[in-house]
């Protein structure tokens, strides 16, 4: 089983929580005493979605933003605390191997895992943040980070809004990536035995096979079961199976039928580290 937490240290009290976040007790208490309705400012239509609609985001109060930034820096993005598995990408920090070789976690690195594929399964989790309940978040702090119930509830209170993860919260992406935790590892291992490669880029799940016209029935079933266990619905309009015999295979906007990701014909990417090859 993948061990997300690599440190044996815990946080047992409010004092140790403030100290662990490099905050004073006054700063922490100030954030906790802000009324729920004043913790975020709703900004409608701030970010366009891929389907053309606009996404509503929530801008955290400065005190909430400060605490969330410290939770990220000192806990969720701290490689001495969290060890991210190799199948999770997007909105998490790059890591380093023992040789100081950087392991990137961007969309290009994610697409690279599926290079030379001949069959692709894509599953999109619908309204991911909205469907991650505070109970999921408490479980992350208790079951993964092994913090006591009181501290887990305090951290959950600081990271959620209206009982879910707010789009725009600094900690939301990290916590979303941890939501499937141990059940996802089991799915990845089961798929690996079938010769399949699994990645998740925040809410986008991709499974690939190097076999032409592969039947993804088994893969779909166990992934849907995993999502159902967490009450996470799928966006069926964005779920698909594609084969290289009928269409170019695309993962996160990049073609993956080659040794390395390539841009689609006619595409142009400015300032990207990817080699620009029009194929």
mmCIF file of C-alpha atoms in Angstrom:
data_model
loop_
_atom_site.group_PDB
_atom_site.id
_atom_site.type_symbol
_atom_site.label_atom_id
_atom_site.label_comp_id
_atom_site.label_asym_id
_atom_site.label_seq_id
_atom_site.Cartn_x
_atom_site.Cartn_y
_atom_site.Cartn_z
ATOM 1 C CA UNK A 1 0.000 0.000 0.000
ATOM 2 C CA UNK A 2 1.317 3.459 -0.877
ATOM 3 C CA UNK A 3 2.161 5.406 2.255
ATOM 4 C CA UNK A 4 1.235 9.038 1.635
ATOM 5 C CA UNK A 5 2.669 10.190 4.945
ATOM 6 C CA UNK A 6 6.401 9.663 5.297
ATOM 7 C CA UNK A 7 6.901 11.473 8.610
ATOM 8 C CA UNK A 8 6.029 9.915 11.960
ATOM 9 C CA UNK A 9 5.457 13.356 13.503
ATOM 10 C CA UNK A 10 1.961 14.371 14.522
ATOM 11 C CA UNK A 11 0.205 17.513 15.779
ATOM 12 C CA UNK A 12 -1.393 17.017 19.157
ATOM 13 C CA UNK A 13 -2.584 20.469 20.208
ATOM 14 C CA UNK A 14 -3.542 23.951 19.028
ATOM 15 C CA UNK A 15 -0.173 25.206 20.192
ATOM 16 C CA UNK A 16 1.727 22.624 18.178
ATOM 17 C CA UNK A 17 -0.536 23.281 15.173
ATOM 18 C CA UNK A 18 0.254 27.006 15.261
ATOM 19 C CA UNK A 19 3.940 26.257 15.710
ATOM 20 C CA UNK A 20 3.917 23.690 12.890
ATOM 21 C CA UNK A 21 2.369 26.256 10.573
ATOM 22 C CA UNK A 22 4.786 28.998 11.665
ATOM 23 C CA UNK A 23 1.877 31.072 12.921
ATOM 24 C CA UNK A 24 1.148 32.713 16.223
ATOM 25 C CA UNK A 25 -1.811 31.497 18.262
ATOM 26 C CA UNK A 26 -3.404 34.879 17.608
ATOM 27 C CA UNK A 27 -3.128 34.448 13.819
ATOM 28 C CA UNK A 28 -4.627 30.983 13.984
ATOM 29 C CA UNK A 29 -7.426 32.038 16.312
ATOM 30 C CA UNK A 30 -8.216 35.041 14.121
ATOM 31 C CA UNK A 31 -8.807 32.775 11.146
ATOM 32 C CA UNK A 32 -10.921 30.356 13.155
ATOM 33 C CA UNK A 33 -13.171 33.075 14.565
ATOM 34 C CA UNK A 34 -14.073 34.592 11.181
ATOM 35 C CA UNK A 35 -17.791 33.877 10.565
ATOM 36 C CA UNK A 36 -18.352 31.209 7.903
ATOM 37 C CA UNK A 37 -20.170 33.620 5.595
ATOM 38 C CA UNK A 38 -17.230 36.058 5.686
ATOM 39 C CA UNK A 39 -14.450 33.596 4.924
ATOM 40 C CA UNK A 40 -14.798 33.760 1.138
ATOM 41 C CA UNK A 41 -15.951 36.193 -1.505
ATOM 42 C CA UNK A 42 -17.823 34.533 -4.348
ATOM 43 C CA UNK A 43 -16.576 35.476 -7.812
ATOM 44 C CA UNK A 44 -19.008 34.217 -10.434
ATOM 45 C CA UNK A 45 -17.798 33.360 -13.902
ATOM 46 C CA UNK A 46 -14.163 33.970 -13.022
ATOM 47 C CA UNK A 47 -12.701 31.008 -14.914
ATOM 48 C CA UNK A 48 -13.955 29.573 -18.227
ATOM 49 C CA UNK A 49 -14.544 25.801 -18.389
ATOM 50 C CA UNK A 50 -13.618 23.666 -21.400
ATOM 51 C CA UNK A 51 -17.310 23.412 -22.310
ATOM 52 C CA UNK A 52 -17.608 27.208 -22.581
ATOM 53 C CA UNK A 53 -19.454 27.781 -19.301
ATOM 54 C CA UNK A 54 -17.937 29.866 -16.496
ATOM 55 C CA UNK A 55 -16.710 28.490 -13.192
ATOM 56 C CA UNK A 56 -17.538 30.156 -9.881
ATOM 57 C CA UNK A 57 -14.540 30.574 -7.590
ATOM 58 C CA UNK A 58 -14.229 31.722 -3.997
ATOM 59 C CA UNK A 59 -11.588 34.214 -2.937
ATOM 60 C CA UNK A 60 -10.420 33.463 0.624
ATOM 61 C CA UNK A 61 -10.328 36.121 3.354
ATOM 62 C CA UNK A 62 -6.689 37.253 3.884
ATOM 63 C CA UNK A 63 -6.485 35.451 7.250
ATOM 64 C CA UNK A 64 -7.836 32.219 5.748
ATOM 65 C CA UNK A 65 -5.494 32.605 2.793
ATOM 66 C CA UNK A 66 -2.501 32.983 5.130
ATOM 67 C CA UNK A 67 -3.361 29.851 7.114
ATOM 68 C CA UNK A 68 -4.070 27.810 3.976
ATOM 69 C CA UNK A 69 -0.772 28.879 2.417
ATOM 70 C CA UNK A 70 1.043 27.641 5.538
ATOM 71 C CA UNK A 71 -0.908 24.341 5.506
ATOM 72 C CA UNK A 72 0.273 23.860 1.930
ATOM 73 C CA UNK A 73 3.876 24.845 2.554
ATOM 74 C CA UNK A 74 4.386 23.018 5.856
ATOM 75 C CA UNK A 75 2.158 19.956 5.339
ATOM 76 C CA UNK A 76 0.541 19.203 1.986
ATOM 77 C CA UNK A 77 3.391 20.379 -0.274
ATOM 78 C CA UNK A 78 6.148 19.295 2.105
ATOM 79 C CA UNK A 79 7.873 16.230 0.638
ATOM 80 C CA UNK A 80 9.113 15.353 4.116
ATOM 81 C CA UNK A 81 5.458 14.937 5.133
ATOM 82 C CA UNK A 82 3.611 13.781 2.007
ATOM 83 C CA UNK A 83 4.914 11.308 -0.573
ATOM 84 C CA UNK A 84 2.838 11.645 -3.734
ATOM 85 C CA UNK A 85 2.407 8.477 -5.812
ATOM 86 C CA UNK A 86 3.564 8.386 -9.423
ATOM 87 C CA UNK A 87 0.027 8.197 -10.833
ATOM 88 C CA UNK A 88 -1.201 11.558 -9.451
ATOM 89 C CA UNK A 89 -0.507 14.777 -11.351
ATOM 90 C CA UNK A 90 -1.607 18.401 -11.412
ATOM 91 C CA UNK A 91 -1.555 21.060 -8.694
ATOM 92 C CA UNK A 92 0.962 19.148 -6.591
ATOM 93 C CA UNK A 93 4.685 19.913 -6.247
ATOM 94 C CA UNK A 94 7.445 18.376 -8.292
ATOM 95 C CA UNK A 95 9.600 15.960 -6.309
ATOM 96 C CA UNK A 96 13.178 14.775 -6.442
ATOM 97 C CA UNK A 97 14.703 11.315 -6.674
ATOM 98 C CA UNK A 98 17.732 10.309 -4.653
ATOM 99 C CA UNK A 99 19.948 11.582 -7.490
ATOM 100 C CA UNK A 100 18.289 15.014 -7.241
ATOM 101 C CA UNK A 101 16.568 14.338 -10.567
ATOM 102 C CA UNK A 102 13.356 16.364 -10.690
ATOM 103 C CA UNK A 103 10.130 14.393 -11.081
ATOM 104 C CA UNK A 104 7.664 16.710 -12.770
ATOM 105 C CA UNK A 105 3.949 16.634 -12.001
ATOM 106 C CA UNK A 106 2.589 18.808 -14.804
ATOM 107 C CA UNK A 107 0.238 17.828 -17.630
ATOM 108 C CA UNK A 108 3.111 17.054 -20.002
ATOM 109 C CA UNK A 109 4.617 14.558 -17.555
ATOM 110 C CA UNK A 110 1.160 13.043 -17.079
ATOM 111 C CA UNK A 111 0.618 12.652 -20.829
ATOM 112 C CA UNK A 112 4.080 11.084 -21.147
ATOM 113 C CA UNK A 113 2.940 8.108 -19.070
ATOM 114 C CA UNK A 114 0.586 7.160 -21.902
ATOM 115 C CA UNK A 115 3.003 7.415 -24.814
ATOM 116 C CA UNK A 116 2.868 4.632 -27.432
ATOM 117 C CA UNK A 117 -0.695 3.842 -26.419
ATOM 118 C CA UNK A 118 -3.132 2.326 -28.869
ATOM 119 C CA UNK A 119 -6.291 2.536 -26.721
ATOM 120 C CA UNK A 120 -7.461 5.181 -24.238
ATOM 121 C CA UNK A 121 -10.144 5.359 -21.565
ATOM 122 C CA UNK A 122 -10.969 8.790 -20.126
ATOM 123 C CA UNK A 123 -13.168 9.371 -17.070
ATOM 124 C CA UNK A 124 -14.010 12.838 -15.783
ATOM 125 C CA UNK A 125 -15.135 13.373 -12.191
ATOM 126 C CA UNK A 126 -18.069 15.779 -12.194
ATOM 127 C CA UNK A 127 -17.853 18.944 -10.078
ATOM 128 C CA UNK A 128 -14.944 17.411 -8.197
ATOM 129 C CA UNK A 129 -14.416 20.040 -5.498
ATOM 130 C CA UNK A 130 -18.139 20.501 -4.894
ATOM 131 C CA UNK A 131 -18.536 16.774 -4.283
ATOM 132 C CA UNK A 132 -15.674 16.450 -1.799
ATOM 133 C CA UNK A 133 -17.503 16.680 1.518
ATOM 134 C CA UNK A 134 -15.917 17.806 4.774
ATOM 135 C CA UNK A 135 -16.084 14.163 5.913
ATOM 136 C CA UNK A 136 -13.620 13.286 3.135
ATOM 137 C CA UNK A 137 -11.316 16.043 4.334
ATOM 138 C CA UNK A 138 -11.485 14.957 7.985
ATOM 139 C CA UNK A 139 -10.569 11.437 6.858
ATOM 140 C CA UNK A 140 -7.513 12.792 5.050
ATOM 141 C CA UNK A 141 -6.195 14.493 8.170
ATOM 142 C CA UNK A 142 -7.086 11.570 10.429
ATOM 143 C CA UNK A 143 -6.403 8.494 8.285
ATOM 144 C CA UNK A 144 -3.525 9.698 6.107
ATOM 145 C CA UNK A 145 -1.773 12.264 8.274
ATOM 146 C CA UNK A 146 -2.760 10.553 11.541
ATOM 147 C CA UNK A 147 -3.709 13.753 13.338
ATOM 148 C CA UNK A 148 -6.062 13.505 16.332
ATOM 149 C CA UNK A 149 -9.766 14.173 15.794
ATOM 150 C CA UNK A 150 -9.721 17.678 17.298
ATOM 151 C CA UNK A 151 -6.845 18.868 15.122
ATOM 152 C CA UNK A 152 -8.326 17.183 12.039
ATOM 153 C CA UNK A 153 -11.618 18.996 12.596
ATOM 154 C CA UNK A 154 -9.838 22.346 13.009
ATOM 155 C CA UNK A 155 -7.859 21.863 9.797
ATOM 156 C CA UNK A 156 -10.993 20.750 7.973
ATOM 157 C CA UNK A 157 -12.814 23.851 9.196
ATOM 158 C CA UNK A 158 -10.008 26.004 7.787
ATOM 159 C CA UNK A 159 -10.008 24.248 4.400
ATOM 160 C CA UNK A 160 -13.728 23.821 3.618
ATOM 161 C CA UNK A 161 -16.645 26.124 2.873
ATOM 162 C CA UNK A 162 -20.321 25.147 2.906
ATOM 163 C CA UNK A 163 -19.214 21.601 3.815
ATOM 164 C CA UNK A 164 -17.092 21.077 0.690
ATOM 165 C CA UNK A 165 -13.816 22.163 -0.894
ATOM 166 C CA UNK A 166 -14.083 25.693 -2.306
ATOM 167 C CA UNK A 167 -12.838 26.307 -5.821
ATOM 168 C CA UNK A 168 -10.198 28.956 -5.170
ATOM 169 C CA UNK A 169 -9.152 27.715 -1.753
ATOM 170 C CA UNK A 170 -5.366 27.336 -1.636
ATOM 171 C CA UNK A 171 -5.550 23.866 -0.070
ATOM 172 C CA UNK A 172 -8.394 22.550 -2.245
ATOM 173 C CA UNK A 173 -6.337 20.998 -5.051
ATOM 174 C CA UNK A 174 -4.001 19.185 -2.672
ATOM 175 C CA UNK A 175 -6.878 17.789 -0.633
ATOM 176 C CA UNK A 176 -8.778 16.816 -3.773
ATOM 177 C CA UNK A 177 -5.759 14.841 -4.955
ATOM 178 C CA UNK A 178 -5.681 12.957 -1.630
ATOM 179 C CA UNK A 179 -9.403 12.188 -1.516
ATOM 180 C CA UNK A 180 -9.263 8.765 -3.178
ATOM 181 C CA UNK A 181 -6.156 7.801 -1.161
ATOM 182 C CA UNK A 182 -5.840 4.079 -0.467
ATOM 183 C CA UNK A 183 -8.709 2.824 -2.652
ATOM 184 C CA UNK A 184 -7.073 4.413 -5.695
ATOM 185 C CA UNK A 185 -3.769 2.664 -5.044
ATOM 186 C CA UNK A 186 -5.584 -0.695 -5.080
ATOM 187 C CA UNK A 187 -7.253 0.159 -8.401
ATOM 188 C CA UNK A 188 -3.925 1.192 -9.927
ATOM 189 C CA UNK A 189 -2.317 -2.102 -8.907
ATOM 190 C CA UNK A 190 -5.226 -4.150 -10.263
ATOM 191 C CA UNK A 191 -5.056 -2.329 -13.592
ATOM 192 C CA UNK A 192 -1.284 -2.696 -13.726
ATOM 193 C CA UNK A 193 -1.715 -6.481 -13.609
ATOM 194 C CA UNK A 194 -3.779 -6.150 -16.777
ATOM 195 C CA UNK A 195 -0.987 -4.230 -18.485
ATOM 196 C CA UNK A 196 -2.808 -0.900 -18.157
ATOM 197 C CA UNK A 197 -1.424 2.510 -17.179
ATOM 198 C CA UNK A 198 -3.511 4.747 -14.881
ATOM 199 C CA UNK A 199 -3.069 8.454 -14.138
ATOM 200 C CA UNK A 200 -5.225 11.120 -12.536
ATOM 201 C CA UNK A 201 -4.694 14.796 -13.292
ATOM 202 C CA UNK A 202 -6.845 16.338 -10.502
ATOM 203 C CA UNK A 203 -10.301 15.243 -11.756
ATOM 204 C CA UNK A 204 -9.292 13.708 -15.108
ATOM 205 C CA UNK A 205 -8.634 9.961 -15.027
ATOM 206 C CA UNK A 206 -6.849 8.349 -17.980
ATOM 207 C CA UNK A 207 -6.211 4.647 -18.519
ATOM 208 C CA UNK A 208 -4.195 3.474 -21.510
ATOM 209 C CA UNK A 209 -3.302 0.211 -23.184
ATOM 210 C CA UNK A 210 -0.719 -0.629 -25.803
ATOM 211 C CA UNK A 211 -3.191 -3.143 -27.236
ATOM 212 C CA UNK A 212 -5.315 -2.050 -30.190
ATOM 213 C CA UNK A 213 -9.086 -1.882 -29.613
ATOM 214 C CA UNK A 214 -8.686 -2.852 -25.962
ATOM 215 C CA UNK A 215 -11.880 -3.702 -24.031
ATOM 216 C CA UNK A 216 -11.933 -1.352 -21.022
ATOM 217 C CA UNK A 217 -15.048 -2.915 -19.448
ATOM 218 C CA UNK A 218 -13.202 -4.233 -16.391
ATOM 219 C CA UNK A 219 -11.242 -1.002 -15.917
ATOM 220 C CA UNK A 220 -14.388 1.133 -16.099
ATOM 221 C CA UNK A 221 -16.179 -1.074 -13.595
ATOM 222 C CA UNK A 222 -13.551 -0.928 -10.861
ATOM 223 C CA UNK A 223 -12.922 2.807 -11.353
ATOM 224 C CA UNK A 224 -16.637 3.591 -11.167
ATOM 225 C CA UNK A 225 -16.885 1.437 -8.035
ATOM 226 C CA UNK A 226 -14.014 3.411 -6.476
ATOM 227 C CA UNK A 227 -15.719 6.712 -7.257
ATOM 228 C CA UNK A 228 -19.092 5.467 -6.015
ATOM 229 C CA UNK A 229 -17.536 4.561 -2.664
ATOM 230 C CA UNK A 230 -16.569 8.229 -2.281
ATOM 231 C CA UNK A 231 -19.907 9.535 -3.644
ATOM 232 C CA UNK A 232 -18.109 11.107 -6.594
ATOM 233 C CA UNK A 233 -20.247 11.306 -9.756
ATOM 234 C CA UNK A 234 -18.838 11.214 -13.284
ATOM 235 C CA UNK A 235 -19.434 13.579 -16.161
ATOM 236 C CA UNK A 236 -20.584 11.080 -18.780
ATOM 237 C CA UNK A 237 -20.305 13.634 -21.592
ATOM 238 C CA UNK A 238 -16.560 13.775 -20.963
ATOM 239 C CA UNK A 239 -16.028 10.022 -20.480
ATOM 240 C CA UNK A 240 -14.808 8.247 -23.597
ATOM 241 C CA UNK A 241 -12.931 5.335 -25.145
ATOM 242 C CA UNK A 242 -10.764 6.015 -28.197
ATOM 243 C CA UNK A 243 -8.548 3.867 -30.414
ATOM 244 C CA UNK A 244 -5.604 4.877 -32.571
ATOM 245 C CA UNK A 245 -7.152 3.021 -35.485
ATOM 246 C CA UNK A 246 -9.901 5.628 -35.715
ATOM 247 C CA UNK A 247 -8.569 8.895 -34.260
ATOM 248 C CA UNK A 248 -5.353 10.467 -32.874
ATOM 249 C CA UNK A 249 -5.028 9.622 -29.180
ATOM 250 C CA UNK A 250 -5.000 12.824 -27.106
ATOM 251 C CA UNK A 251 -4.178 13.191 -23.394
ATOM 252 C CA UNK A 252 -4.357 16.702 -21.906
ATOM 253 C CA UNK A 253 -4.188 18.213 -25.379
ATOM 254 C CA UNK A 254 -1.145 16.206 -26.495
ATOM 255 C CA UNK A 255 -0.852 13.276 -28.897
ATOM 256 C CA UNK A 256 0.505 10.158 -27.179
ATOM 257 C CA UNK A 257 0.905 7.608 -29.960
ATOM 258 C CA UNK A 258 4.630 8.373 -30.069
ATOM 259 C CA UNK A 259 7.742 8.001 -27.894
ATOM 260 C CA UNK A 260 7.092 11.447 -26.384
ATOM 261 C CA UNK A 261 4.030 13.732 -26.314
ATOM 262 C CA UNK A 262 3.444 15.775 -29.451
ATOM 263 C CA UNK A 263 1.251 18.715 -30.260
ATOM 264 C CA UNK A 264 -1.733 18.096 -32.534
ATOM 265 C CA UNK A 265 -1.368 19.206 -36.139
ATOM 266 C CA UNK A 266 -1.430 22.972 -36.419
ATOM 267 C CA UNK A 267 -1.109 23.573 -32.686
ATOM 268 C CA UNK A 268 1.255 26.100 -31.199
ATOM 269 C CA UNK A 269 2.406 26.215 -27.594
ATOM 270 C CA UNK A 270 4.342 29.276 -26.460
ATOM 271 C CA UNK A 271 6.830 29.004 -23.635
ATOM 272 C CA UNK A 272 6.289 25.286 -23.099
ATOM 273 C CA UNK A 273 9.133 22.904 -22.265
ATOM 274 C CA UNK A 274 7.668 20.356 -24.669
ATOM 275 C CA UNK A 275 9.444 19.825 -27.972
ATOM 276 C CA UNK A 276 7.243 21.361 -30.647
ATOM 277 C CA UNK A 277 6.660 18.670 -33.266
ATOM 278 C CA UNK A 278 3.799 19.039 -35.692
ATOM 279 C CA UNK A 279 2.755 15.578 -36.773
#
